[in-house]
Tab-separated table of C-alpha atoms in Angstrom:
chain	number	residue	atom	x	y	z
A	1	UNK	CA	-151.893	46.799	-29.345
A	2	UNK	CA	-148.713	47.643	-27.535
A	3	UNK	CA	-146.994	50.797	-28.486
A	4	UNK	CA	-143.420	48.568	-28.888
A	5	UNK	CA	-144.054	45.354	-30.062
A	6	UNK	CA	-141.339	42.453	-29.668
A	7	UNK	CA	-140.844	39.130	-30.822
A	8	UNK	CA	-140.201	37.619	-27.026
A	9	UNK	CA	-137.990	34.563	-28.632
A	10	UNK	CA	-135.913	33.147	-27.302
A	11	UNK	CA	-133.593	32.818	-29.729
A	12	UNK	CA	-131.498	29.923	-29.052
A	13	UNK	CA	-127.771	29.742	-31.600
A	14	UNK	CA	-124.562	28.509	-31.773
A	15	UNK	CA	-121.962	30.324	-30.729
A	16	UNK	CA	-120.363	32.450	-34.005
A	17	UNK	CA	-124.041	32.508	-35.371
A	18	UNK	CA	-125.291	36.097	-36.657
A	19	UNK	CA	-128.732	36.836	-35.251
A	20	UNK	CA	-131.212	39.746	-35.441
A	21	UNK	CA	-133.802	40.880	-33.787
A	22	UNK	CA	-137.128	43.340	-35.421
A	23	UNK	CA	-139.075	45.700	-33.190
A	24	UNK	CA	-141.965	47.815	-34.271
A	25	UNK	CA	-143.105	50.601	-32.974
A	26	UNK	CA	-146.921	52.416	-33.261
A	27	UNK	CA	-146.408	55.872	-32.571
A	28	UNK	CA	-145.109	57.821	-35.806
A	29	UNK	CA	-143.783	61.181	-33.870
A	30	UNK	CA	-141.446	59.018	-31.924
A	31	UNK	CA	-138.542	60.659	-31.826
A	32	UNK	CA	-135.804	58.567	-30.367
A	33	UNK	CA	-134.379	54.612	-30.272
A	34	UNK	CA	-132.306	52.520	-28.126
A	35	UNK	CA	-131.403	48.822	-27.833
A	36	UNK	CA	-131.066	48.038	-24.276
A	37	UNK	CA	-129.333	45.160	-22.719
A	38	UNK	CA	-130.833	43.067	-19.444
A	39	UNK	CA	-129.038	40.427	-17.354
A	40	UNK	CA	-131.012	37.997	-15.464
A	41	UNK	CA	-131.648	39.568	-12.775
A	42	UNK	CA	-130.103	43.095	-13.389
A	43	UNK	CA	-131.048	46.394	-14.635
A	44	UNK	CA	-131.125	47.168	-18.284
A	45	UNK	CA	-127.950	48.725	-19.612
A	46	UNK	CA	-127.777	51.221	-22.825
A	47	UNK	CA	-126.602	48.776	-25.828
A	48	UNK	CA	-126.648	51.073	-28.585
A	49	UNK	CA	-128.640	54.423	-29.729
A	50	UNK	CA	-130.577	53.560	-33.185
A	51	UNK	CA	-129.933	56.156	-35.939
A	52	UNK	CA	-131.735	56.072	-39.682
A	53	UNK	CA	-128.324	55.911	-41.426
A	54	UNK	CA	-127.538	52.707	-39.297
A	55	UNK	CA	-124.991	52.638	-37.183
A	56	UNK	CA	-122.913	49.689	-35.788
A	57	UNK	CA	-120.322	49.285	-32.619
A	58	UNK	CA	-117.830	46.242	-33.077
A	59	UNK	CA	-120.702	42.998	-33.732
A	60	UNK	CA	-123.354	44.752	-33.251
A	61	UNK	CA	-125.661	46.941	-36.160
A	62	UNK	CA	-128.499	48.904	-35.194
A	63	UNK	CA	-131.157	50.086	-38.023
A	64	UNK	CA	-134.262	52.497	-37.956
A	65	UNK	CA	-136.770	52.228	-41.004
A	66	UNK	CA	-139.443	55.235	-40.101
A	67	UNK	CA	-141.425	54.866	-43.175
A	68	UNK	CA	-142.633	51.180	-41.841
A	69	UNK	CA	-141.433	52.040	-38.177
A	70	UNK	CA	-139.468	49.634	-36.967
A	71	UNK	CA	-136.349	49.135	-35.488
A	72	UNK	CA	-133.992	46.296	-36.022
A	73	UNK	CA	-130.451	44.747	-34.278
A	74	UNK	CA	-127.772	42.403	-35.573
A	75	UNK	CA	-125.580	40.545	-34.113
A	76	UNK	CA	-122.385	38.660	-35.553
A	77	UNK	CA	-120.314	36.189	-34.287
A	78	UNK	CA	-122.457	35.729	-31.083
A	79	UNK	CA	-120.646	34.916	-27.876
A	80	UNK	CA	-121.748	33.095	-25.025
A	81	UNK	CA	-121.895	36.251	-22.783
A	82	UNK	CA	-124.265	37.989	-25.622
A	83	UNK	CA	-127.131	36.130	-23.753
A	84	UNK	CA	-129.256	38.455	-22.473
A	85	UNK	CA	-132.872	39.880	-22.678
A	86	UNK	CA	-132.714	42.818	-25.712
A	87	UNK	CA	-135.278	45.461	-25.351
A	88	UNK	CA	-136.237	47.851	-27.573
A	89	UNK	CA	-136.752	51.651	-26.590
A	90	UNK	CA	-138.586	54.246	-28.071
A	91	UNK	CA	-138.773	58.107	-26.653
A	92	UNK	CA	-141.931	59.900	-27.527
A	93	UNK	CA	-142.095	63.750	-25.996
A	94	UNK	CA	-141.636	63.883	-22.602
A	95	UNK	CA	-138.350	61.749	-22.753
A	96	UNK	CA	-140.065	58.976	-21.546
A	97	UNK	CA	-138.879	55.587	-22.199
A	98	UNK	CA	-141.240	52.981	-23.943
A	99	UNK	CA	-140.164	49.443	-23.716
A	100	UNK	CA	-140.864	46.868	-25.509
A	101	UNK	CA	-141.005	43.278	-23.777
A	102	UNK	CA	-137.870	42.242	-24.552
A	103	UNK	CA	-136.652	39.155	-26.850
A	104	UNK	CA	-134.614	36.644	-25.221
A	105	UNK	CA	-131.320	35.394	-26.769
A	106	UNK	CA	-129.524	32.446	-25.907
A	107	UNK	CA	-126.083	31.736	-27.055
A	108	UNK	CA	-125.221	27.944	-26.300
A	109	UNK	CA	-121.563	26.219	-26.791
B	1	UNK	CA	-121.262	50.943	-12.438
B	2	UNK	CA	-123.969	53.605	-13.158
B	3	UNK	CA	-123.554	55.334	-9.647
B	4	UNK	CA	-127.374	55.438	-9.235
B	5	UNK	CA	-128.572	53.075	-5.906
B	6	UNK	CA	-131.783	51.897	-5.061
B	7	UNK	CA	-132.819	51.064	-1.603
B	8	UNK	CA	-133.959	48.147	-0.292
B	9	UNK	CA	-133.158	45.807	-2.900
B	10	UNK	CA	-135.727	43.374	-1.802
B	11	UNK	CA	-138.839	44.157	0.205
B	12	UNK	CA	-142.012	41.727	1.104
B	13	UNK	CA	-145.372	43.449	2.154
B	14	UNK	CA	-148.975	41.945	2.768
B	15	UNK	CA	-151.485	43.424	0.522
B	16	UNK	CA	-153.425	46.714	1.544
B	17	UNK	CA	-149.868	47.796	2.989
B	18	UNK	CA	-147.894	51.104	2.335
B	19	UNK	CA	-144.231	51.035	0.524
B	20	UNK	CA	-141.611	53.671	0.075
B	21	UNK	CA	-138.946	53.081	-2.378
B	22	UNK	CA	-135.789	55.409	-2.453
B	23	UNK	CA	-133.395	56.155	-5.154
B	24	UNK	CA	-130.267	58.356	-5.636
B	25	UNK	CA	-129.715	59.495	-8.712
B	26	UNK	CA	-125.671	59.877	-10.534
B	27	UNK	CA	-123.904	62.725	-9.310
B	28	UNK	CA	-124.872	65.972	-11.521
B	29	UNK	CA	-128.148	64.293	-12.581
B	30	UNK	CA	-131.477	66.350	-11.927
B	31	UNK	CA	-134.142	64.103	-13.373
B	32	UNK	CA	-135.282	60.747	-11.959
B	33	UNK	CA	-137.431	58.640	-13.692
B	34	UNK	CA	-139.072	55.326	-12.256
B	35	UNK	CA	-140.293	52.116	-14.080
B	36	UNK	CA	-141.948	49.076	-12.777
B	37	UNK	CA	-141.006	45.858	-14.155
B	38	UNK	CA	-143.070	42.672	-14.389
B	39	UNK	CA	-141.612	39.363	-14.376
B	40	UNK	CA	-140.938	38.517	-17.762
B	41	UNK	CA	-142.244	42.043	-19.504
B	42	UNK	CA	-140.628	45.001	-20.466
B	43	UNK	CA	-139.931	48.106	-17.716
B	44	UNK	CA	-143.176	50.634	-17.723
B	45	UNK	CA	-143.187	53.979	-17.226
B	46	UNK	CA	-144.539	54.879	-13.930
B	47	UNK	CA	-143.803	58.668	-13.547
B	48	UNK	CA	-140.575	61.327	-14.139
B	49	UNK	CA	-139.366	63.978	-11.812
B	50	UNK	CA	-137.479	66.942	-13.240
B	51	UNK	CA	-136.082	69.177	-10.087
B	52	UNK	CA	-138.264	68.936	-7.348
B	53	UNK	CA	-141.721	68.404	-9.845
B	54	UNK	CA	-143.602	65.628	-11.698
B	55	UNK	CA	-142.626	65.950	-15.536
B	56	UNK	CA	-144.808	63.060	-16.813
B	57	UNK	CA	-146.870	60.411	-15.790
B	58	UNK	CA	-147.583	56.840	-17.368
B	59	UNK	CA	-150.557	54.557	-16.334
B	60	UNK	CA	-150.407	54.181	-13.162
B	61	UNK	CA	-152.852	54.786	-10.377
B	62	UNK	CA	-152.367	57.832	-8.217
B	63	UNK	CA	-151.830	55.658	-5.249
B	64	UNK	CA	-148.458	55.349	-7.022
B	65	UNK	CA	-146.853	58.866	-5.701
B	66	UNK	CA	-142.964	60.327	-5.661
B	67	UNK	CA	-141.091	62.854	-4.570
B	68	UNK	CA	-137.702	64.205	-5.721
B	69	UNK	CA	-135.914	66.035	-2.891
B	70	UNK	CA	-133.332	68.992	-3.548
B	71	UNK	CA	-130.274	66.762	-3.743
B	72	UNK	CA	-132.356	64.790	-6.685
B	73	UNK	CA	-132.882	61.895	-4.720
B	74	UNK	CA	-136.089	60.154	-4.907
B	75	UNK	CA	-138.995	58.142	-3.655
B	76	UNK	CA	-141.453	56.071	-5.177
B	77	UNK	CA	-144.362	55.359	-2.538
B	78	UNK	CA	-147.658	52.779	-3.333
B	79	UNK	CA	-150.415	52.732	-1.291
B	80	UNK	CA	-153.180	49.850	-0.972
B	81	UNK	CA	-151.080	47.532	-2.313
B	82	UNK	CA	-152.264	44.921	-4.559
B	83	UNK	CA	-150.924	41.308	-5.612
B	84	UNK	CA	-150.485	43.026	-9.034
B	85	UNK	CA	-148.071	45.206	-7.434
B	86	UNK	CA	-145.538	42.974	-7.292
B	87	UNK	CA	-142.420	43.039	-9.450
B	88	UNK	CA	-139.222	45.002	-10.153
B	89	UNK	CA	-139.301	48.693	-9.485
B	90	UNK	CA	-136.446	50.494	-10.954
B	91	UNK	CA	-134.985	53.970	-10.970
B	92	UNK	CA	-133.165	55.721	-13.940
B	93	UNK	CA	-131.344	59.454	-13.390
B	94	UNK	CA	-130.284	61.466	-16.315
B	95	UNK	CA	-129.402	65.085	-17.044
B	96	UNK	CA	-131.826	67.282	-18.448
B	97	UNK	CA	-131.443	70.924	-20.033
B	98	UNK	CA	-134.553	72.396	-21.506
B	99	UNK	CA	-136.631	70.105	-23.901
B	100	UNK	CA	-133.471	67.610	-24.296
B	101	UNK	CA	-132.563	64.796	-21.992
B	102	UNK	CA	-128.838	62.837	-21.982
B	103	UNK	CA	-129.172	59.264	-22.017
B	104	UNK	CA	-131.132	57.239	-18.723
B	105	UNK	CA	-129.056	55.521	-16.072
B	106	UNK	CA	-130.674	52.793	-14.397
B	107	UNK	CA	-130.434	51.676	-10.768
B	108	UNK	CA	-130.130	47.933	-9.850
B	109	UNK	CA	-133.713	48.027	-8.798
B	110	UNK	CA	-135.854	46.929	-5.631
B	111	UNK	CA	-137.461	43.826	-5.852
B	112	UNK	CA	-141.534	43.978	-4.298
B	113	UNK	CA	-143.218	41.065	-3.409
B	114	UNK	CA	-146.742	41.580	-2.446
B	115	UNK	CA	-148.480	38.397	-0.489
C-alpha cells in the first residue's frame, strides 16, 4: 500500500464547476500537508499548506481530518488554467516530502 | 521563478553508463533535497543534504550518490544505469534551522532518458 494514496482521475468539468479532490495518507505521526500544483511538463509548485481548522486562499479550500487521515482540496469556480496535475504531500520526520501520484484535473470550455 | 536551476535539462545515456546531475539551490538556502519522478507518478524521495552531509535517504540504491558542496550546490550521480532509471529528476532547496524546515523550492528538473 502506498504511504499517500490518490485518486489519479482525471477529472474532466466545465468551466465554473466546483471540484474536490481526497487523499489519504498511512502514516499517523505525519506531521505536515501540502497541495502541490504540476504543469505538464514543469516542476511542482506549493498550492496551499493543509491545516486541521481548514484553511482556504481565494477558490481554493484545503482540509485535514487526522482521526481518518486524509487530506482533502476544493475547488470553486474552476478556470481553464486550473488544469493541472494536484499532488498531495505529506512530511513525516526528516522533512521529507511524500507524494502522492497526483490526480489529474481537466477544466474544458 | 523559484531561483533554484538544474543542469542539463535533458540528458540521454545508454544503460550501464554513469550520470551526474547538478543543482543550485535559492540564494540563503542550505538544504537540497532530490526526487525522481516517473512518467505519470508522483516525485520520490531519493535522498536530502543538510550542509555539506546526507540528512535522509529514501529507497533508492546506493549507486544513487550526492554531494552538496559549501556554496549548497548539489549533485545527484547514478551509476550502472538501468532502463528503470529513466524519468524526471528534480531538485528542491529550502532553509533549515534545527529540527524545522521552511517550505521546498523545486528546480525545473533534468529530464534522463536511459536507452
Amino acid at each position: 500500500r502506498k504511504e499517500v494514496e490518490q485518486d489519479p482521475g482525471p477529472f474532466n468539468v466545465p468551466e465554473g464547476a466546483t471540484v474536490a479532490f481526497n487523499c489519504t495518507y498511512s502514516n499517523s505521526a505525519s506531521q505536515s500537508f501540502f497541495w502541490y500544483r504540476q504543469d505538464c511538463r514543469k516542476e511542482p509548485k506549493l498550492l496551499m499548506s493543509v491545516y486541521s481548522s481548514g484553511n482556504e486562499d481565494g477558490r481554493f479550500t484545503a482540509q485535514l481530518n487526522r482521526a481518518s487521515q486524509y487530506i482533502s482540496l476544493l475547488i470553486r469556480d474552476s478556470k481553464l488554467s486550473d488544469s493541472a496535475t494536484y499532488l498531495c504531500v505529506v512530511i513525516n520526520a526528516g522533512n521529507m516530502l511524500t507524494f502522492g501520484g497526483g490526480t489529474r484535473l481537466m477544466v474544458k470550455p | 521563478e523559484t531561483g533554484v536551476t538544474q543542469s542539463p535539462t535533458h540528458l540521454i545515456k545508454t544503460r550501464g553508463q554513469q550520470v551526474t546531475l547538478r543543482c543550485s539551490s535559492q540564494s540563503g538556502h542550505n538544504t537540497v533535497s532530490w526526487y525522481q519522478q516517473a512518467l505519470g507518478q508522483g516525485p520520490q524521495f531519493i535522498f536530502q543534504y543538510y550542509r555539506e552531509e546526507e540528512n535522509g535517504r529514501g529507497n533508492f540504491p546506493p549507486r544513487f550518490s550526492g554531494l552538496q558542496f559549501p556554496n549548497y550546490s548539489s549533485e545527484l550521480n547514478v551509476n550502472a544505469l538501468e532502463l528503470d532509471d529513466s524519468a524526471l529528476y528534480l531538485c528542491a532547496s529550502s532553509l533549515a534551522a534545527g529540527t524545522s524546515q521552511e517550505t521546498q523550492y523545486f528546480g525545473p528538473g533534468t529530464r534522463l532518458l536511459v536507452l
